[in-house]
Amino acid sequence: MKALIINCSPVRSGATAEIARIAAEALAERYETRTVCIDDYHFAFCRGCRSCHATAQCVLQDDVTALMAEFAAADVILCVAPSYWADIPGQFKAFIDRCTPWCNTHEPHAAIPRGKRGYAIALRTGPGMHECERIIGSIEHFYGHLEIERSGHLGLTSVEFREMVEARRPEILAFCREI
Ligand SMILES: Cc1cc2nc3c(=O)[nH]c(=O)nc-3n(C[C@H](O)[C@H](O)[C@H](O)COP(=O)(O)O)c2cc1C
């Protein structure tokens, strides 16, 4: 079984990357794991042309297909996303917008193989859980339209820098045991 872990922050060495690293280490006991960063991929913004509603393909050709190939190859997908202005980082939102060819609200649409489980971890610096819930909602909305089963989530508040993640290791490991 394969697990894909996505650092949805453009920061490769920050708190999000550290959470992704701890999760990957834990999941490696039971899964073949692969970790990627949203910033590994270069893609343009969705133009909103809706061509894909008729063709199930995007008029733009770039790294979106490479990242979707990672989704297709995985049995389990874990998105780890920080709050940027109370929502997912723009890079990750831009990717989701470009996944419209795979969105199940129009026919024809492209599809990744069924039976995948999707998990989400949200983190933020502030103390309240509402922002984490919003981020989890964005990720799970995306999973729903790709027909990835929404299988669990974790919100981590009061996290800003990489060094602050170690204290949260027990929560992360407990969450990973359920994956
Ligand atoms: C552009 C930007 C916007 C942010 N907006 C929020 C916010 O609205 N609420 C919050 O609690 N934290 C906010 N943060 C803090 C991040 O969620 C937090 O530092 C997180 O650990 C960043 O992880 P990263 O360095 O791996 O990207 C913001 C950080 C950045 C860089």
mmCIF file of N, CA and C in Angstrom, residues 71-170:
data_model
loop_
_atom_site.group_PDB
_atom_site.id
_atom_site.type_symbol
_atom_site.label_atom_id
_atom_site.label_comp_id
_atom_site.label_asym_id
_atom_site.label_seq_id
_atom_site.Cartn_x
_atom_site.Cartn_y
_atom_site.Cartn_z
ATOM 1 N N PHE A 71 -1.253 11.188 -7.142
ATOM 2 C CA PHE A 71 -2.538 10.839 -6.505
ATOM 3 C C PHE A 71 -3.006 9.467 -7.012
ATOM 4 N N ALA A 72 -2.922 9.299 -8.327
ATOM 5 C CA ALA A 72 -3.426 8.059 -8.931
ATOM 6 C C ALA A 72 -2.663 6.838 -8.418
ATOM 7 N N ALA A 73 -1.387 7.009 -8.124
ATOM 8 C CA ALA A 73 -0.541 5.890 -7.704
ATOM 9 C C ALA A 73 -0.693 5.552 -6.220
ATOM 10 N N ALA A 74 -1.297 6.448 -5.443
ATOM 11 C CA ALA A 74 -1.357 6.265 -3.987
ATOM 12 C C ALA A 74 -2.656 5.591 -3.554
ATOM 13 N N ASP A 75 -2.571 4.842 -2.438
ATOM 14 C CA ASP A 75 -3.783 4.293 -1.819
ATOM 15 C C ASP A 75 -4.322 5.247 -0.769
ATOM 16 N N VAL A 76 -3.393 5.972 -0.148
ATOM 17 C CA VAL A 76 -3.726 6.899 0.928
ATOM 18 C C VAL A 76 -3.079 8.244 0.607
ATOM 19 N N ILE A 77 -3.838 9.314 0.795
ATOM 20 C CA ILE A 77 -3.312 10.661 0.541
ATOM 21 C C ILE A 77 -3.470 11.474 1.818
ATOM 22 N N LEU A 78 -2.381 12.092 2.251
ATOM 23 C CA LEU A 78 -2.418 12.952 3.439
ATOM 24 C C LEU A 78 -1.943 14.342 3.034
ATOM 25 N N CYS A 79 -2.841 15.317 3.086
ATOM 26 C CA CYS A 79 -2.482 16.705 2.816
ATOM 27 C C CYS A 79 -2.231 17.409 4.145
ATOM 28 N N VAL A 80 -1.075 18.054 4.266
ATOM 29 C CA VAL A 80 -0.736 18.812 5.481
ATOM 30 C C VAL A 80 -0.664 20.280 5.075
ATOM 31 N N ALA A 81 -1.579 21.087 5.609
ATOM 32 C CA ALA A 81 -1.687 22.476 5.135
ATOM 33 C C ALA A 81 -1.709 23.465 6.297
ATOM 34 N N PRO A 82 -0.897 24.524 6.188
ATOM 35 C CA PRO A 82 -0.944 25.589 7.197
ATOM 36 C C PRO A 82 -2.020 26.608 6.843
ATOM 37 N N SER A 83 -2.380 27.391 7.835
ATOM 38 C CA SER A 83 -3.267 28.527 7.588
ATOM 39 C C SER A 83 -2.451 29.670 7.004
ATOM 40 N N TYR A 84 -2.849 30.130 5.845
ATOM 41 C CA TYR A 84 -2.339 31.384 5.291
ATOM 42 C C TYR A 84 -3.558 32.286 5.148
ATOM 43 N N TRP A 85 -3.644 33.270 5.999
ATOM 44 C CA TRP A 85 -4.816 34.143 6.009
ATOM 45 C C TRP A 85 -6.101 33.330 6.161
ATOM 46 N N ALA A 86 -6.060 32.438 7.117
ATOM 47 C CA ALA A 86 -7.247 31.665 7.497
ATOM 48 C C ALA A 86 -7.732 30.702 6.421
ATOM 49 N N ASP A 87 -6.829 30.346 5.505
ATOM 50 C CA ASP A 87 -7.234 29.369 4.489
ATOM 51 C C ASP A 87 -5.995 28.613 4.012
ATOM 52 N N ILE A 88 -6.173 27.719 3.053
ATOM 53 C CA ILE A 88 -5.022 26.980 2.521
ATOM 54 C C ILE A 88 -4.101 27.942 1.769
ATOM 55 N N PRO A 89 -2.795 27.638 1.686
ATOM 56 C CA PRO A 89 -1.882 28.491 0.925
ATOM 57 C C PRO A 89 -2.311 28.605 -0.547
ATOM 58 N N GLY A 90 -2.047 29.760 -1.134
ATOM 59 C CA GLY A 90 -2.470 30.029 -2.509
ATOM 60 C C GLY A 90 -1.957 29.013 -3.507
ATOM 61 N N GLN A 91 -0.743 28.522 -3.295
ATOM 62 C CA GLN A 91 -0.188 27.534 -4.235
ATOM 63 C C GLN A 91 -1.061 26.275 -4.287
ATOM 64 N N PHE A 92 -1.512 25.871 -3.099
ATOM 65 C CA PHE A 92 -2.337 24.658 -3.028
ATOM 66 C C PHE A 92 -3.727 24.933 -3.616
ATOM 67 N N LYS A 93 -4.266 26.118 -3.343
ATOM 68 C CA LYS A 93 -5.570 26.483 -3.922
ATOM 69 C C LYS A 93 -5.480 26.518 -5.447
ATOM 70 N N ALA A 94 -4.364 27.050 -5.953
ATOM 71 C CA ALA A 94 -4.188 27.109 -7.412
ATOM 72 C C ALA A 94 -4.178 25.706 -8.006
ATOM 73 N N PHE A 95 -3.549 24.768 -7.292
ATOM 74 C CA PHE A 95 -3.541 23.372 -7.753
ATOM 75 C C PHE A 95 -4.966 22.806 -7.770
ATOM 76 N N ILE A 96 -5.703 23.014 -6.681
ATOM 77 C CA ILE A 96 -7.076 22.482 -6.603
ATOM 78 C C ILE A 96 -7.924 23.046 -7.748
ATOM 79 N N ASP A 97 -7.815 24.341 -8.004
ATOM 80 C CA ASP A 97 -8.578 24.935 -9.114
ATOM 81 C C ASP A 97 -8.270 24.224 -10.429
ATOM 82 N N ARG A 98 -6.999 23.884 -10.616
ATOM 83 C CA ARG A 98 -6.593 23.236 -11.864
ATOM 84 C C ARG A 98 -7.014 21.763 -11.943
ATOM 85 N N CYS A 99 -7.534 21.241 -10.823
ATOM 86 C CA CYS A 99 -8.030 19.856 -10.841
ATOM 87 C C CYS A 99 -9.466 19.768 -11.342
ATOM 88 N N THR A 100 -9.999 20.848 -11.864
ATOM 89 C CA THR A 100 -11.388 20.850 -12.352
ATOM 90 C C THR A 100 -11.649 19.781 -13.425
ATOM 91 N N PRO A 101 -10.678 19.412 -14.282
ATOM 92 C CA PRO A 101 -10.954 18.303 -15.211
ATOM 93 C C PRO A 101 -11.332 16.999 -14.494
ATOM 94 N N TRP A 102 -10.895 16.858 -13.219
ATOM 95 C CA TRP A 102 -11.163 15.629 -12.460
ATOM 96 C C TRP A 102 -12.393 15.770 -11.557
ATOM 97 N N CYS A 103 -13.056 16.901 -11.620
ATOM 98 C CA CYS A 103 -14.174 17.169 -10.704
ATOM 99 C C CYS A 103 -15.429 16.427 -11.165
ATOM 100 N N ASN A 104 -16.060 15.729 -10.228
ATOM 101 C CA ASN A 104 -17.181 14.848 -10.612
ATOM 102 C C ASN A 104 -18.509 15.581 -10.804
ATOM 103 N N THR A 105 -18.492 16.910 -10.847
ATOM 104 C CA THR A 105 -19.755 17.636 -11.043
ATOM 105 C C THR A 105 -20.079 17.838 -12.528
ATOM 106 N N HIS A 106 -19.186 17.452 -13.422
ATOM 107 C CA HIS A 106 -19.503 17.573 -14.842
ATOM 108 C C HIS A 106 -19.130 16.297 -15.585
ATOM 109 N N GLU A 107 -19.841 16.067 -16.686
ATOM 110 C CA GLU A 107 -19.564 14.911 -17.547
ATOM 111 C C GLU A 107 -19.243 15.396 -18.945
ATOM 112 N N PRO A 108 -18.163 14.921 -19.578
ATOM 113 C CA PRO A 108 -17.254 13.931 -19.019
ATOM 114 C C PRO A 108 -16.299 14.588 -18.019
ATOM 115 N N HIS A 109 -15.724 13.763 -17.161
ATOM 116 C CA HIS A 109 -14.627 14.260 -16.326
ATOM 117 C C HIS A 109 -13.558 13.176 -16.223
ATOM 118 N N ALA A 110 -12.339 13.609 -15.993
ATOM 119 C CA ALA A 110 -11.239 12.661 -15.796
ATOM 120 C C ALA A 110 -11.418 12.035 -14.412
ATOM 121 N N ALA A 111 -10.788 10.898 -14.185
ATOM 122 C CA ALA A 111 -10.936 10.251 -12.878
ATOM 123 C C ALA A 111 -9.663 9.505 -12.510
ATOM 124 N N ILE A 112 -9.332 9.567 -11.223
ATOM 125 C CA ILE A 112 -8.275 8.709 -10.706
ATOM 126 C C ILE A 112 -8.955 7.427 -10.213
ATOM 127 N N PRO A 113 -8.206 6.330 -10.085
ATOM 128 C CA PRO A 113 -8.834 5.085 -9.641
ATOM 129 C C PRO A 113 -9.557 5.263 -8.292
ATOM 130 N N ARG A 114 -10.631 4.539 -8.115
ATOM 131 C CA ARG A 114 -11.435 4.644 -6.881
ATOM 132 C C ARG A 114 -10.780 3.903 -5.722
ATOM 133 N N GLY A 115 -11.355 4.078 -4.536
ATOM 134 C CA GLY A 115 -10.927 3.311 -3.372
ATOM 135 C C GLY A 115 -9.827 3.967 -2.557
ATOM 136 N N LYS A 116 -9.534 5.228 -2.848
ATOM 137 C CA LYS A 116 -8.470 5.907 -2.095
ATOM 138 C C LYS A 116 -9.040 6.540 -0.825
ATOM 139 N N ARG A 117 -8.191 6.587 0.216
ATOM 140 C CA ARG A 117 -8.573 7.244 1.461
ATOM 141 C C ARG A 117 -7.787 8.550 1.587
ATOM 142 N N GLY A 118 -8.496 9.607 1.978
ATOM 143 C CA GLY A 118 -7.863 10.917 2.106
ATOM 144 C C GLY A 118 -7.895 11.425 3.532
ATOM 145 N N TYR A 119 -6.777 11.970 3.981
ATOM 146 C CA TYR A 119 -6.632 12.504 5.340
ATOM 147 C C TYR A 119 -6.109 13.941 5.240
ATOM 148 N N ALA A 120 -6.374 14.719 6.285
ATOM 149 C CA ALA A 120 -5.928 16.118 6.294
ATOM 150 C C ALA A 120 -5.380 16.492 7.669
ATOM 151 N N ILE A 121 -4.267 17.228 7.657
ATOM 152 C CA ILE A 121 -3.780 17.878 8.883
ATOM 153 C C ILE A 121 -3.697 19.372 8.586
ATOM 154 N N ALA A 122 -4.331 20.172 9.446
ATOM 155 C CA ALA A 122 -4.251 21.636 9.332
ATOM 156 C C ALA A 122 -3.505 22.180 10.534
ATOM 157 N N LEU A 123 -2.721 23.232 10.316
ATOM 158 C CA LEU A 123 -2.006 23.869 11.420
ATOM 159 C C LEU A 123 -2.101 25.376 11.286
ATOM 160 N N ARG A 124 -2.000 26.021 12.433
ATOM 161 C CA ARG A 124 -2.022 27.483 12.424
ATOM 162 C C ARG A 124 -1.292 27.997 13.656
ATOM 163 N N THR A 125 -0.955 29.287 13.628
ATOM 164 C CA THR A 125 -0.255 29.898 14.752
ATOM 165 C C THR A 125 -1.226 30.341 15.845
ATOM 166 N N GLY A 126 -2.392 30.798 15.443
ATOM 167 C CA GLY A 126 -3.370 31.277 16.415
ATOM 168 C C GLY A 126 -3.943 30.147 17.252
ATOM 169 N N PRO A 127 -4.699 30.506 18.304
ATOM 170 C CA PRO A 127 -5.143 29.490 19.264
ATOM 171 C C PRO A 127 -6.462 28.782 18.933
ATOM 172 N N GLY A 128 -7.296 29.341 18.077
ATOM 173 C CA GLY A 128 -8.632 28.758 17.879
ATOM 174 C C GLY A 128 -8.651 27.687 16.799
ATOM 175 N N MET A 129 -9.559 26.729 16.956
ATOM 176 C CA MET A 129 -9.625 25.605 16.014
ATOM 177 C C MET A 129 -10.433 25.946 14.754
ATOM 178 N N HIS A 130 -11.197 27.065 14.783
ATOM 179 C CA HIS A 130 -12.095 27.345 13.652
ATOM 180 C C HIS A 130 -11.338 27.459 12.330
ATOM 181 N N GLU A 131 -10.142 28.062 12.351
ATOM 182 C CA GLU A 131 -9.384 28.196 11.098
ATOM 183 C C GLU A 131 -8.926 26.833 10.588
ATOM 184 N N CYS A 132 -8.518 25.969 11.514
ATOM 185 C CA CYS A 132 -8.108 24.616 11.104
ATOM 186 C C CYS A 132 -9.294 23.907 10.467
ATOM 187 N N GLU A 133 -10.471 24.097 11.045
ATOM 188 C CA GLU A 133 -11.670 23.433 10.498
ATOM 189 C C GLU A 133 -11.968 23.925 9.079
ATOM 190 N N ARG A 134 -11.725 25.210 8.860
ATOM 191 C CA ARG A 134 -11.955 25.760 7.520
ATOM 192 C C ARG A 134 -11.001 25.137 6.499
ATOM 193 N N ILE A 135 -9.754 25.011 6.896
ATOM 194 C CA ILE A 135 -8.735 24.407 6.017
ATOM 195 C C ILE A 135 -9.069 22.940 5.750
ATOM 196 N N ILE A 136 -9.441 22.236 6.813
ATOM 197 C CA ILE A 136 -9.840 20.825 6.659
ATOM 198 C C ILE A 136 -11.049 20.744 5.724
ATOM 199 N N GLY A 137 -11.971 21.691 5.885
ATOM 200 C CA GLY A 137 -13.144 21.718 5.006
ATOM 201 C C GLY A 137 -12.752 21.886 3.545
ATOM 202 N N SER A 138 -11.783 22.753 3.270
ATOM 203 C CA SER A 138 -11.331 22.952 1.881
ATOM 204 C C SER A 138 -10.725 21.669 1.310
ATOM 205 N N ILE A 139 -9.901 21.026 2.116
ATOM 206 C CA ILE A 139 -9.235 19.796 1.645
ATOM 207 C C ILE A 139 -10.264 18.690 1.441
ATOM 208 N N GLU A 140 -11.194 18.561 2.391
ATOM 209 C CA GLU A 140 -12.169 17.465 2.292
ATOM 210 C C GLU A 140 -13.180 17.723 1.155
ATOM 211 N N HIS A 141 -13.458 18.987 0.879
ATOM 212 C CA HIS A 141 -14.305 19.319 -0.274
ATOM 213 C C HIS A 141 -13.634 18.839 -1.566
ATOM 214 N N PHE A 142 -12.355 19.105 -1.645
ATOM 215 C CA PHE A 142 -11.553 18.655 -2.798
ATOM 216 C C PHE A 142 -11.582 17.129 -2.898
ATOM 217 N N TYR A 143 -11.327 16.446 -1.787
ATOM 218 C CA TYR A 143 -11.358 14.980 -1.795
ATOM 219 C C TYR A 143 -12.713 14.478 -2.291
ATOM 220 N N GLY A 144 -13.787 15.101 -1.787
ATOM 221 C CA GLY A 144 -15.132 14.640 -2.133
ATOM 222 C C GLY A 144 -15.358 14.654 -3.636
ATOM 223 N N HIS A 145 -14.946 15.722 -4.298
ATOM 224 C CA HIS A 145 -15.196 15.827 -5.747
ATOM 225 C C HIS A 145 -14.257 14.956 -6.575
ATOM 226 N N LEU A 146 -13.167 14.478 -5.945
ATOM 227 C CA LEU A 146 -12.318 13.496 -6.634
ATOM 228 C C LEU A 146 -12.699 12.067 -6.241
ATOM 229 N N GLU A 147 -13.733 11.952 -5.419
ATOM 230 C CA GLU A 147 -14.217 10.655 -4.923
ATOM 231 C C GLU A 147 -13.145 9.907 -4.137
ATOM 232 N N ILE A 148 -12.356 10.697 -3.402
ATOM 233 C CA ILE A 148 -11.411 10.162 -2.421
ATOM 234 C C ILE A 148 -12.166 10.141 -1.087
ATOM 235 N N GLU A 149 -12.178 8.996 -0.424
ATOM 236 C CA GLU A 149 -12.965 8.873 0.808
ATOM 237 C C GLU A 149 -12.374 9.741 1.927
ATOM 238 N N ARG A 150 -13.184 10.616 2.493
ATOM 239 C CA ARG A 150 -12.725 11.497 3.574
ATOM 240 C C ARG A 150 -12.626 10.665 4.838
ATOM 241 N N SER A 151 -11.379 10.408 5.282
ATOM 242 C CA SER A 151 -11.194 9.349 6.274
ATOM 243 C C SER A 151 -10.686 9.812 7.627
ATOM 244 N N GLY A 152 -10.292 11.068 7.760
ATOM 245 C CA GLY A 152 -9.847 11.550 9.072
ATOM 246 C C GLY A 152 -9.083 12.851 8.961
ATOM 247 N N HIS A 153 -9.099 13.624 10.036
ATOM 248 C CA HIS A 153 -8.359 14.893 10.024
ATOM 249 C C HIS A 153 -7.880 15.257 11.421
ATOM 250 N N LEU A 154 -6.897 16.155 11.426
ATOM 251 C CA LEU A 154 -6.315 16.632 12.686
ATOM 252 C C LEU A 154 -6.072 18.127 12.554
ATOM 253 N N GLY A 155 -6.434 18.884 13.566
ATOM 254 C CA GLY A 155 -6.124 20.311 13.608
ATOM 255 C C GLY A 155 -5.095 20.579 14.692
ATOM 256 N N LEU A 156 -4.071 21.344 14.356
ATOM 257 C CA LEU A 156 -3.026 21.695 15.332
ATOM 258 C C LEU A 156 -2.960 23.218 15.434
ATOM 259 N N THR A 157 -3.314 23.767 16.585
ATOM 260 C CA THR A 157 -3.250 25.211 16.799
ATOM 261 C C THR A 157 -1.945 25.568 17.514
ATOM 262 N N SER A 158 -1.653 26.862 17.559
ATOM 263 C CA SER A 158 -0.491 27.394 18.295
ATOM 264 C C SER A 158 0.835 26.819 17.801
ATOM 265 N N VAL A 159 0.937 26.638 16.490
ATOM 266 C CA VAL A 159 2.195 26.167 15.881
ATOM 267 C C VAL A 159 2.641 27.227 14.879
ATOM 268 N N GLU A 160 3.882 27.690 15.018
ATOM 269 C CA GLU A 160 4.380 28.634 14.015
ATOM 270 C C GLU A 160 5.642 28.114 13.335
ATOM 271 N N PHE A 161 6.648 27.764 14.153
ATOM 272 C CA PHE A 161 7.927 27.387 13.571
ATOM 273 C C PHE A 161 8.182 25.879 13.715
ATOM 274 N N ARG A 162 9.115 25.417 12.934
ATOM 275 C CA ARG A 162 9.491 23.999 12.920
ATOM 276 C C ARG A 162 9.761 23.453 14.330
ATOM 277 N N GLU A 163 10.458 24.248 15.151
ATOM 278 C CA GLU A 163 10.866 23.806 16.484
ATOM 279 C C GLU A 163 9.653 23.553 17.395
ATOM 280 N N MET A 164 8.502 24.117 17.030
ATOM 281 C CA MET A 164 7.315 23.990 17.879
ATOM 282 C C MET A 164 6.559 22.683 17.609
ATOM 283 N N VAL A 165 7.011 21.935 16.625
ATOM 284 C CA VAL A 165 6.280 20.726 16.230
ATOM 285 C C VAL A 165 6.596 19.549 17.143
ATOM 286 N N GLU A 166 7.826 19.507 17.663
ATOM 287 C CA GLU A 166 8.242 18.339 18.454
ATOM 288 C C GLU A 166 7.274 18.073 19.614
ATOM 289 N N ALA A 167 6.804 19.150 20.253
ATOM 290 C CA ALA A 167 5.874 18.993 21.387
ATOM 291 C C ALA A 167 4.545 18.390 20.956
ATOM 292 N N ARG A 168 4.259 18.430 19.658
ATOM 293 C CA ARG A 168 2.978 17.921 19.155
ATOM 294 C C ARG A 168 3.101 16.518 18.565
ATOM 295 N N ARG A 169 4.323 15.963 18.666
ATOM 296 C CA ARG A 169 4.581 14.634 18.093
ATOM 297 C C ARG A 169 3.565 13.576 18.561
ATOM 298 N N PRO A 170 3.227 13.529 19.883
ATOM 299 C CA PRO A 170 2.266 12.487 20.302
ATOM 300 C C PRO A 170 0.929 12.592 19.582
#
